[in-house]
XYZ file of C-alpha atoms in Angstrom:
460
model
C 243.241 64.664 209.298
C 246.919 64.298 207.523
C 250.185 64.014 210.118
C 251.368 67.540 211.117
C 254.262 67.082 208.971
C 252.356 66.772 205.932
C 249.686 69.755 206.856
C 252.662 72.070 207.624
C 254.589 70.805 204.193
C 250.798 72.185 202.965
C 250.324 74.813 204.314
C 253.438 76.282 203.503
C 252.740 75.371 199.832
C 249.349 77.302 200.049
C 250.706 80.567 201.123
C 253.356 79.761 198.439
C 250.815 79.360 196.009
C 248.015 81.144 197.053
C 247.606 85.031 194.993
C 245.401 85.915 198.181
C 246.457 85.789 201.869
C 246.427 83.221 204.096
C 246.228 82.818 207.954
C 246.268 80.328 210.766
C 246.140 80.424 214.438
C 248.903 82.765 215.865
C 249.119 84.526 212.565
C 248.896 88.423 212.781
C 245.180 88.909 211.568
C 243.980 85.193 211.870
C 241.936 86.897 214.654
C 240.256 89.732 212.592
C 240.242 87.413 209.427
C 237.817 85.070 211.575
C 235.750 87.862 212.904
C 232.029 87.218 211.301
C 228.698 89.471 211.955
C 227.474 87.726 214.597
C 229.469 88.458 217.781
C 227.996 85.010 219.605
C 230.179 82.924 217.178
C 234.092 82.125 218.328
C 234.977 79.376 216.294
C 238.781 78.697 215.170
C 239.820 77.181 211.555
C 242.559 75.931 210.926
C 243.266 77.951 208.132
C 241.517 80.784 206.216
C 242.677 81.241 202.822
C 241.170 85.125 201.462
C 240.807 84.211 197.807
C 242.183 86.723 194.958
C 240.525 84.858 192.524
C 238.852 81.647 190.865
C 242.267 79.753 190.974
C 242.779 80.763 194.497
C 239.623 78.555 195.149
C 240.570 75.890 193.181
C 244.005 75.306 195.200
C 241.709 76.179 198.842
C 239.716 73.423 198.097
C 242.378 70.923 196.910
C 244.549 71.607 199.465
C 241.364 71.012 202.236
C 240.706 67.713 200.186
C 243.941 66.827 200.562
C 244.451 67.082 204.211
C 240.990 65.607 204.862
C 240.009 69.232 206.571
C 236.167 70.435 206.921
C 235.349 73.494 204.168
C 233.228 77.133 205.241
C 232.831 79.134 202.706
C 232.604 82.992 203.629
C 230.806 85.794 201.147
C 229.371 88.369 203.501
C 229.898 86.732 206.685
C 225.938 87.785 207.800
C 224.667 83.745 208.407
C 222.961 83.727 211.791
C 224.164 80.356 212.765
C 228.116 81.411 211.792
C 227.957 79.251 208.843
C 231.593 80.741 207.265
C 233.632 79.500 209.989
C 234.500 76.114 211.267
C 236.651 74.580 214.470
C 239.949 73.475 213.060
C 238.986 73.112 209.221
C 239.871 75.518 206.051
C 237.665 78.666 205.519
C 237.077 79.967 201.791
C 237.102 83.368 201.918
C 236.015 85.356 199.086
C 235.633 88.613 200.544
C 237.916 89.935 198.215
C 236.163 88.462 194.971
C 233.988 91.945 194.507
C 233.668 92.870 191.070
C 230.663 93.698 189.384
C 230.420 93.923 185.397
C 227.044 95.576 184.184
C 225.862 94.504 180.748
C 223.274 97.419 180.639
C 221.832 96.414 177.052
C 221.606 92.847 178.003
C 220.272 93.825 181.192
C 221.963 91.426 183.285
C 225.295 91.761 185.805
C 227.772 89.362 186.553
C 228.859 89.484 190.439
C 231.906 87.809 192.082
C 231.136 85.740 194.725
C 232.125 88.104 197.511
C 230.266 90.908 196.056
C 227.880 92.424 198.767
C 224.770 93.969 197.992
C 226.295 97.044 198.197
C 228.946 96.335 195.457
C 225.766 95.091 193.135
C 223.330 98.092 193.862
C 226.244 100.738 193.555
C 227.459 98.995 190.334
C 224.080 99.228 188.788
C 222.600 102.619 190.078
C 224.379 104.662 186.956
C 222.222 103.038 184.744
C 219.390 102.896 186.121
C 219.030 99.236 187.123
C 218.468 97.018 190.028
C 217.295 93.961 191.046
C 216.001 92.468 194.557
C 218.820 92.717 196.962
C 219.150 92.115 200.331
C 217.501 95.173 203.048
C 221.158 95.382 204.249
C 223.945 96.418 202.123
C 226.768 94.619 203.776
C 224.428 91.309 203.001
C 226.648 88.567 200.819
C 225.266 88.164 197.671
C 226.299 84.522 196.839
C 224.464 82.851 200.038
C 221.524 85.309 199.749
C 220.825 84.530 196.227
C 221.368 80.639 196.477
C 219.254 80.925 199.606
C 216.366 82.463 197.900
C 216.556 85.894 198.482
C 213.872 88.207 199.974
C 213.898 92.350 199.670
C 212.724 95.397 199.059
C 212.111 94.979 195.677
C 210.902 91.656 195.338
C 207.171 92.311 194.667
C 208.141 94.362 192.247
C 211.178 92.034 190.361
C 209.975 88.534 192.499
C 213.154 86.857 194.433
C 216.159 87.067 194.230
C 216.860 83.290 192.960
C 213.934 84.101 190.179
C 216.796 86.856 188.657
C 219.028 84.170 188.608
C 220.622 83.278 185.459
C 223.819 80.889 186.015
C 226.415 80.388 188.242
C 229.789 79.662 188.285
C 230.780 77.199 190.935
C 234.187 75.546 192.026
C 232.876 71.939 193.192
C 234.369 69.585 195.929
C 236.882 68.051 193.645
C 238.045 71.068 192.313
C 236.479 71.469 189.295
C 235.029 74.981 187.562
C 231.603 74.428 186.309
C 228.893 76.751 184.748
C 225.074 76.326 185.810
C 222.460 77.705 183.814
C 219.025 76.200 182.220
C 220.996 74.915 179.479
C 224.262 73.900 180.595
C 224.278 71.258 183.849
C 220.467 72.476 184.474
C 219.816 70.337 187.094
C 222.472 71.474 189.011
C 220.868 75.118 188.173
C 217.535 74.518 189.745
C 219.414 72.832 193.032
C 220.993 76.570 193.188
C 217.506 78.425 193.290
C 217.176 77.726 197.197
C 219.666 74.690 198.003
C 222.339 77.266 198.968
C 225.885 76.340 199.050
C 225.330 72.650 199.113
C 227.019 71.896 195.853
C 229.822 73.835 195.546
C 231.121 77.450 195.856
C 229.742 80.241 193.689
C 232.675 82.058 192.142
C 230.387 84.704 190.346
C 226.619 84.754 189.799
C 224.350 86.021 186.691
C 221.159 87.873 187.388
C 218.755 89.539 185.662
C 218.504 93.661 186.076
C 215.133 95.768 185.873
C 214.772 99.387 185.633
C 214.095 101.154 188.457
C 213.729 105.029 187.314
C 212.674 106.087 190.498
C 212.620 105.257 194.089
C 211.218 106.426 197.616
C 209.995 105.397 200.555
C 207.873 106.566 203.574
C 208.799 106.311 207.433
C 206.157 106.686 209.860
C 207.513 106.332 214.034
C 204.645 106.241 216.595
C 204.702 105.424 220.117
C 203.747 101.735 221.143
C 199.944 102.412 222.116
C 199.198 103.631 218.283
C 201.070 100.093 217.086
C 197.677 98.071 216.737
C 196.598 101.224 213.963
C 199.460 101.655 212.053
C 199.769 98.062 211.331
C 196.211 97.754 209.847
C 196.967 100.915 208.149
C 199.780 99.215 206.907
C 197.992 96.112 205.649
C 195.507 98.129 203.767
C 198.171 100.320 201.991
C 200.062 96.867 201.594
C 196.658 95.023 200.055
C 195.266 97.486 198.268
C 198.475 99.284 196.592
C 200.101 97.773 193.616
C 203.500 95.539 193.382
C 205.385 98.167 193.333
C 204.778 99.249 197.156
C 206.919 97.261 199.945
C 208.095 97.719 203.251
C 207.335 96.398 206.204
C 206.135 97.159 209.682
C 208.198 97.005 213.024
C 208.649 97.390 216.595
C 212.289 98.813 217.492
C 214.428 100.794 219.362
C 214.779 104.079 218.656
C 218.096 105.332 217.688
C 219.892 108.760 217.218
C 219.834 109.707 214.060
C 218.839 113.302 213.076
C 215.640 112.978 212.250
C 214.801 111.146 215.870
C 213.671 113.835 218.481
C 216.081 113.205 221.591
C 212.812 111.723 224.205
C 212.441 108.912 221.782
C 215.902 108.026 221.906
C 216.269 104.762 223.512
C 212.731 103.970 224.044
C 210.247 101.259 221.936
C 208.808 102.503 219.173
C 206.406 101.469 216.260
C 207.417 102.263 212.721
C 205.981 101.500 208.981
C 208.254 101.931 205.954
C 206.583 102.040 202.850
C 208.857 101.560 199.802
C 207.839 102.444 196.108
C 208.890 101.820 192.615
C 208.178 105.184 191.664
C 208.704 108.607 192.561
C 207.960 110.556 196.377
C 204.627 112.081 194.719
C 203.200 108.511 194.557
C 204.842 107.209 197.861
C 203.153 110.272 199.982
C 199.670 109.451 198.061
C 200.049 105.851 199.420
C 200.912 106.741 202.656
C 198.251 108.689 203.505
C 196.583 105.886 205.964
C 199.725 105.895 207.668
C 200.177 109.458 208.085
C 196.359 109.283 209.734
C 197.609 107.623 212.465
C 199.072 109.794 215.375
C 202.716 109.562 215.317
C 206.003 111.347 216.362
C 207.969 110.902 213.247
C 207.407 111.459 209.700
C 210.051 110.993 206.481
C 209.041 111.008 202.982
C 212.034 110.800 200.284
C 213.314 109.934 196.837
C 217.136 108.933 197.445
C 218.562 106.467 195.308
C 218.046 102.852 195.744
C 221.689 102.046 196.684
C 221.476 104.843 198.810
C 218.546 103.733 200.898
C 220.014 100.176 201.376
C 222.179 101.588 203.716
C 220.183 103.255 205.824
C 219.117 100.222 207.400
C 222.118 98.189 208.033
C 222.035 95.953 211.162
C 225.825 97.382 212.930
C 228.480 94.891 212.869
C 229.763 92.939 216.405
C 226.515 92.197 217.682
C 224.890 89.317 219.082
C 222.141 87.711 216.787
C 219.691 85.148 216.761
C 216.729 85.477 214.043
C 213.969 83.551 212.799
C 210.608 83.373 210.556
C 207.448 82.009 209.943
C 205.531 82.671 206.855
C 201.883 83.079 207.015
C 198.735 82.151 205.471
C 197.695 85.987 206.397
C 197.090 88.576 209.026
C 193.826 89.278 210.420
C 193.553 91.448 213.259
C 193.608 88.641 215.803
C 197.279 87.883 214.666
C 198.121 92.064 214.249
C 197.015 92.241 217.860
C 198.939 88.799 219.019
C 201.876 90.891 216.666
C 201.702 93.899 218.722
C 201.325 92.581 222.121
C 204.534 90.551 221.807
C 207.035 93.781 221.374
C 206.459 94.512 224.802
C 208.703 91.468 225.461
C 211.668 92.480 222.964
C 214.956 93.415 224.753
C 215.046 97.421 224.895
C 217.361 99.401 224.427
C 218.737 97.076 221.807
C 218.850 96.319 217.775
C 216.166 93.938 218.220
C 213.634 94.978 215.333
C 209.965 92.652 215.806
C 209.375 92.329 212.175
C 206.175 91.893 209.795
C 206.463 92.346 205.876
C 204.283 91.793 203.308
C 204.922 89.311 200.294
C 202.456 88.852 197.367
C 202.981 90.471 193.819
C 205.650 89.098 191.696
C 206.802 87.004 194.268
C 203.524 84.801 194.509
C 203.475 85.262 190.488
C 207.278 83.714 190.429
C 208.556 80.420 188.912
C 206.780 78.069 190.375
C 209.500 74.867 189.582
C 212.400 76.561 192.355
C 212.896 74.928 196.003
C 211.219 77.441 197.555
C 208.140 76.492 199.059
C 207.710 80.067 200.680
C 206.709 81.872 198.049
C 202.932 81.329 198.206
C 202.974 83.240 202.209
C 201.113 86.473 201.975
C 202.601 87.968 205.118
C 205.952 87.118 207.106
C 206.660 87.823 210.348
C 210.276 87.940 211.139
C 211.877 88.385 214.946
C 214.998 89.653 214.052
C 216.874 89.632 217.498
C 220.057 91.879 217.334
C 221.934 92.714 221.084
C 224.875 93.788 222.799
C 225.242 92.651 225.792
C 225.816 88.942 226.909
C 223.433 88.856 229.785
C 220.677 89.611 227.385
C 221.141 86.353 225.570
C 218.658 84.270 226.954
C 215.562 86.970 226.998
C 216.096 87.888 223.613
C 216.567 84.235 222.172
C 213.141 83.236 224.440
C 212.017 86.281 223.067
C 212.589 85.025 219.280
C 210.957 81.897 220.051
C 207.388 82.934 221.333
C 207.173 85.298 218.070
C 207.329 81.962 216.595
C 205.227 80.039 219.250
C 202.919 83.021 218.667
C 202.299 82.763 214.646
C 201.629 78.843 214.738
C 198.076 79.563 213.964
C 198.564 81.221 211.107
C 201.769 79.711 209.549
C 202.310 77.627 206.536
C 204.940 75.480 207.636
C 207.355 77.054 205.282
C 210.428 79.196 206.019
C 213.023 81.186 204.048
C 216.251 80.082 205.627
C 218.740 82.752 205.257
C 216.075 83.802 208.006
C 216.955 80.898 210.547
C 220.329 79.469 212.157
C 220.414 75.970 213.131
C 216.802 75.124 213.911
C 216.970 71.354 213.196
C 216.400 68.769 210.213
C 212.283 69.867 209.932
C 213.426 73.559 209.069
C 215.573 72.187 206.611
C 212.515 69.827 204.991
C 210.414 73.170 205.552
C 212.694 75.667 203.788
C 213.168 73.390 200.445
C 209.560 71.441 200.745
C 209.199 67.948 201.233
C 208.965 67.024 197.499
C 211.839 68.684 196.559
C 214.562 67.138 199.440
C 215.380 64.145 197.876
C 215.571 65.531 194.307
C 218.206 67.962 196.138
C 219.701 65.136 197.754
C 220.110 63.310 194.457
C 222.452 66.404 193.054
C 223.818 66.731 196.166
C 225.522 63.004 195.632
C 226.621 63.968 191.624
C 228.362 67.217 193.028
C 229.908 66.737 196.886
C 229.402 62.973 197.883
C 231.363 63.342 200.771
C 229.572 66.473 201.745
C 232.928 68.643 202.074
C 230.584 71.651 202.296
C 228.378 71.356 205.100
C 228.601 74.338 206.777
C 225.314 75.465 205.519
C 221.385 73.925 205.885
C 222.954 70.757 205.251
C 221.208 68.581 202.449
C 223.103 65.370 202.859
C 223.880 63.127 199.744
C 221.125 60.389 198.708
């Protein structure tokens, strides 16, 4: 750390030079400019700098480097573990970095680094394009794609990272660099799943599909009829095509109009069934579903960006998720499934999650650190809450979901799923063969690991 005369000499020269904003403790907005989406994380930089553009995040990270400071890098704010923020170092915050440029011939967009999945899927909708985004629109598209990326559309279009076509990143001295397979390539296959390890991604190229059509299927039952409509679910999962997604959930219900007022507040079971493809062919494939005895119903064709919204986990919350991938789900594990959303925290946002993988995910790229992509079935206890003194049920609650799928789990993990579960996560969400070819790039591009506010891959 520099003498306070020399940071405050700095940081005067940063707001001088900065086009963007910056803040530090006692600033009007430092305390709204560190807000992040999980409401359990109060940490307290030093300084956030809110980035206009790709020179803004040049002079962020020079002036950190200079002053010896720690760097977080913030996109959509939506890590678990509150990886965007630090205690007393220098937050990147690209937040207002949003543009998206549509090259609808070429069939490809070009995304700032702030750029949510929202600003993607909106961008692309008048065209007719899409590609697999996060299920929540306010998701940051920078750490979800270099993170892998899992979605609604990814048996259809395979991950996220597989759409990935370069990347241009400010590194830890400074420097602007493009990444694609034939410019610094190895750098470019450390981004399919290595995260923000190497640098910070000031816009990302990925590949666009069309997506003529749309529509999905909501069944709501009450708890009892849970055990059916997830085999119901499986079959319409394992015997539809790649086009059909979805996944099926325990949760609470909520009031929205379509929720009849008794069920308000109470556990429910639900199945969505997405589609590629118009409400005609989503009705046909719900039809096992729609056996079951339920309370709720919704069949519909609105557009993609549209439905990405309608799911959107509400801002200010408390949070603590996690995952394990699995090698499949026979009824034992459906009924293990089932009998643990008794046990989720109710009324809350807690969603008990299982959703199928398969199609062009399995097909995918088989060379990218993502070891997960072979999992049939995840199950994912996504544990969303208000109120403080529900912290410890719904974090024990998270954990025997997990404690519960260890007979059936690969060993692998998507980690945009998990917060800080410990160095074996880490080893489990990039594989074993694949950690020290990471750590090897890690060394060319950040050395001194400046950015380790992530799932740290330390430098070989």
């Amino acid at each position: 750390m520099a003498p306070l005369s020399k940071a405050g000499t700095a940081l005067a020269a940063l707001r001088e030079d900065l086009a963007g904003d910056v803040f530090a403790p006692g600033d009007a907005g430092y305390d709204e400019a560190r807000r992040v989406f999980n409401a359990m994380i109060d940490r307290r930089p030093a300084v956030i700098a809110q980035c206009e553009g790709v020179a803004d995040v040049v002079t962020a990270v020079r002036f950190a480097r200079d002053l010896d400071l720690h760097v977080g890098v913030r996109g959509g704010g939506h890590s678990v573990a509150g990886m965007a923020l630090n205690d007393g170092g220098v937050v990147v915050d690209l937040r207002r970095m949003h543009e998206v440029t549509v090259h609808p011939a070429a069939r490809a967009a070009r995304a700032e680094g702030g750029a949510t999945m929202s600003h993607l899927d909106r961008a692309c909708q008048p065209y007719g394009l899409a590609t697999t985004g996060g299920r929540a629109s306010t998701t940051g598209l920078g750490g979800y794609v270099l993170g892998g990326g899992s979605g609604w559309l990814d048996r259809k279009f395979g991950l996220a990272v597989d759409n990935l076509l370069g990347v241009e990143l400010v590194t830890a001295d400074g420097m602007v660099v493009e990444a694609t397979a034939e410019e610094n390539p190895e750098l470019f296959w450390a981004l399919h799943g290595g995260g923000g390890n190497f640098g910070i991604a000031t816009s990302l190229t990925l590949r666009l599909h069309e997506l003529p059509a749309f529509s999905f299927a909501l069944v709501l039952a009450l708890p009892e009829h849970g055990p059916a409509l997830t085999r119901a679910y499986r079959e319409v999962v394992e015997s539809g095509p790649d086009d059909v997604g979805g996944g099926i959930l325990y949760l609470t219900g909520s009031p929205d109009d379509f929720m009849p007022e008794h069920l308000v507040g109470t556990l429910l079971a639900a199945a969505v069934v997405t589609y590629a493809g118009p409400e005609e062919g989503v009705r046909k494939l719900a039809a096992p579903l729609l056996a079951v005895p339920h309370e709720v119903e919704v069949v519909a064709a609105p557009p993609y960006a549209d439905f990405q919204c309608m799911l959107d986990d509400p801002p200010d919350m408390r949070n603590y998720w996690s995952a394990e991938y699995l090698t499949g789900i026979p009824d034992e594990m459906l009924d293990v499934f089932c009998a643990r959303a008794a046990d989720m925290p109710v009324p809350s946002g807690c969603q008990h999650v299982l959703f199928p993988q398969g199609g062009a995910i399995a097909a995918g790229p088989p060379q990218w650190p993502v070891p997960y992509r072979d999992a049939p079935w995840v199950v994912h206890p996504f544990g969303i809450w208000e109120d403080p003194a529900d912290d410890v049920r719904a974090v024990q609650w998270v954990k025997a979901v997990r404690a519960d799928a260890q007979p059936w789990s690969t060993g692998a993990v998507y980690l945009n799923f998990t917060g800080d579960e410990g160095p074996e996560r880490i080893v489990a969400g990039l594989g074993a063969e694949n950690v020290r070819r990471l750590a090897e790039v890690k060394r060319q591009y950040d050395p001194d690991n400046v950015f380790r506010f992530n799932h740290n891959i330390r430098p070989l």
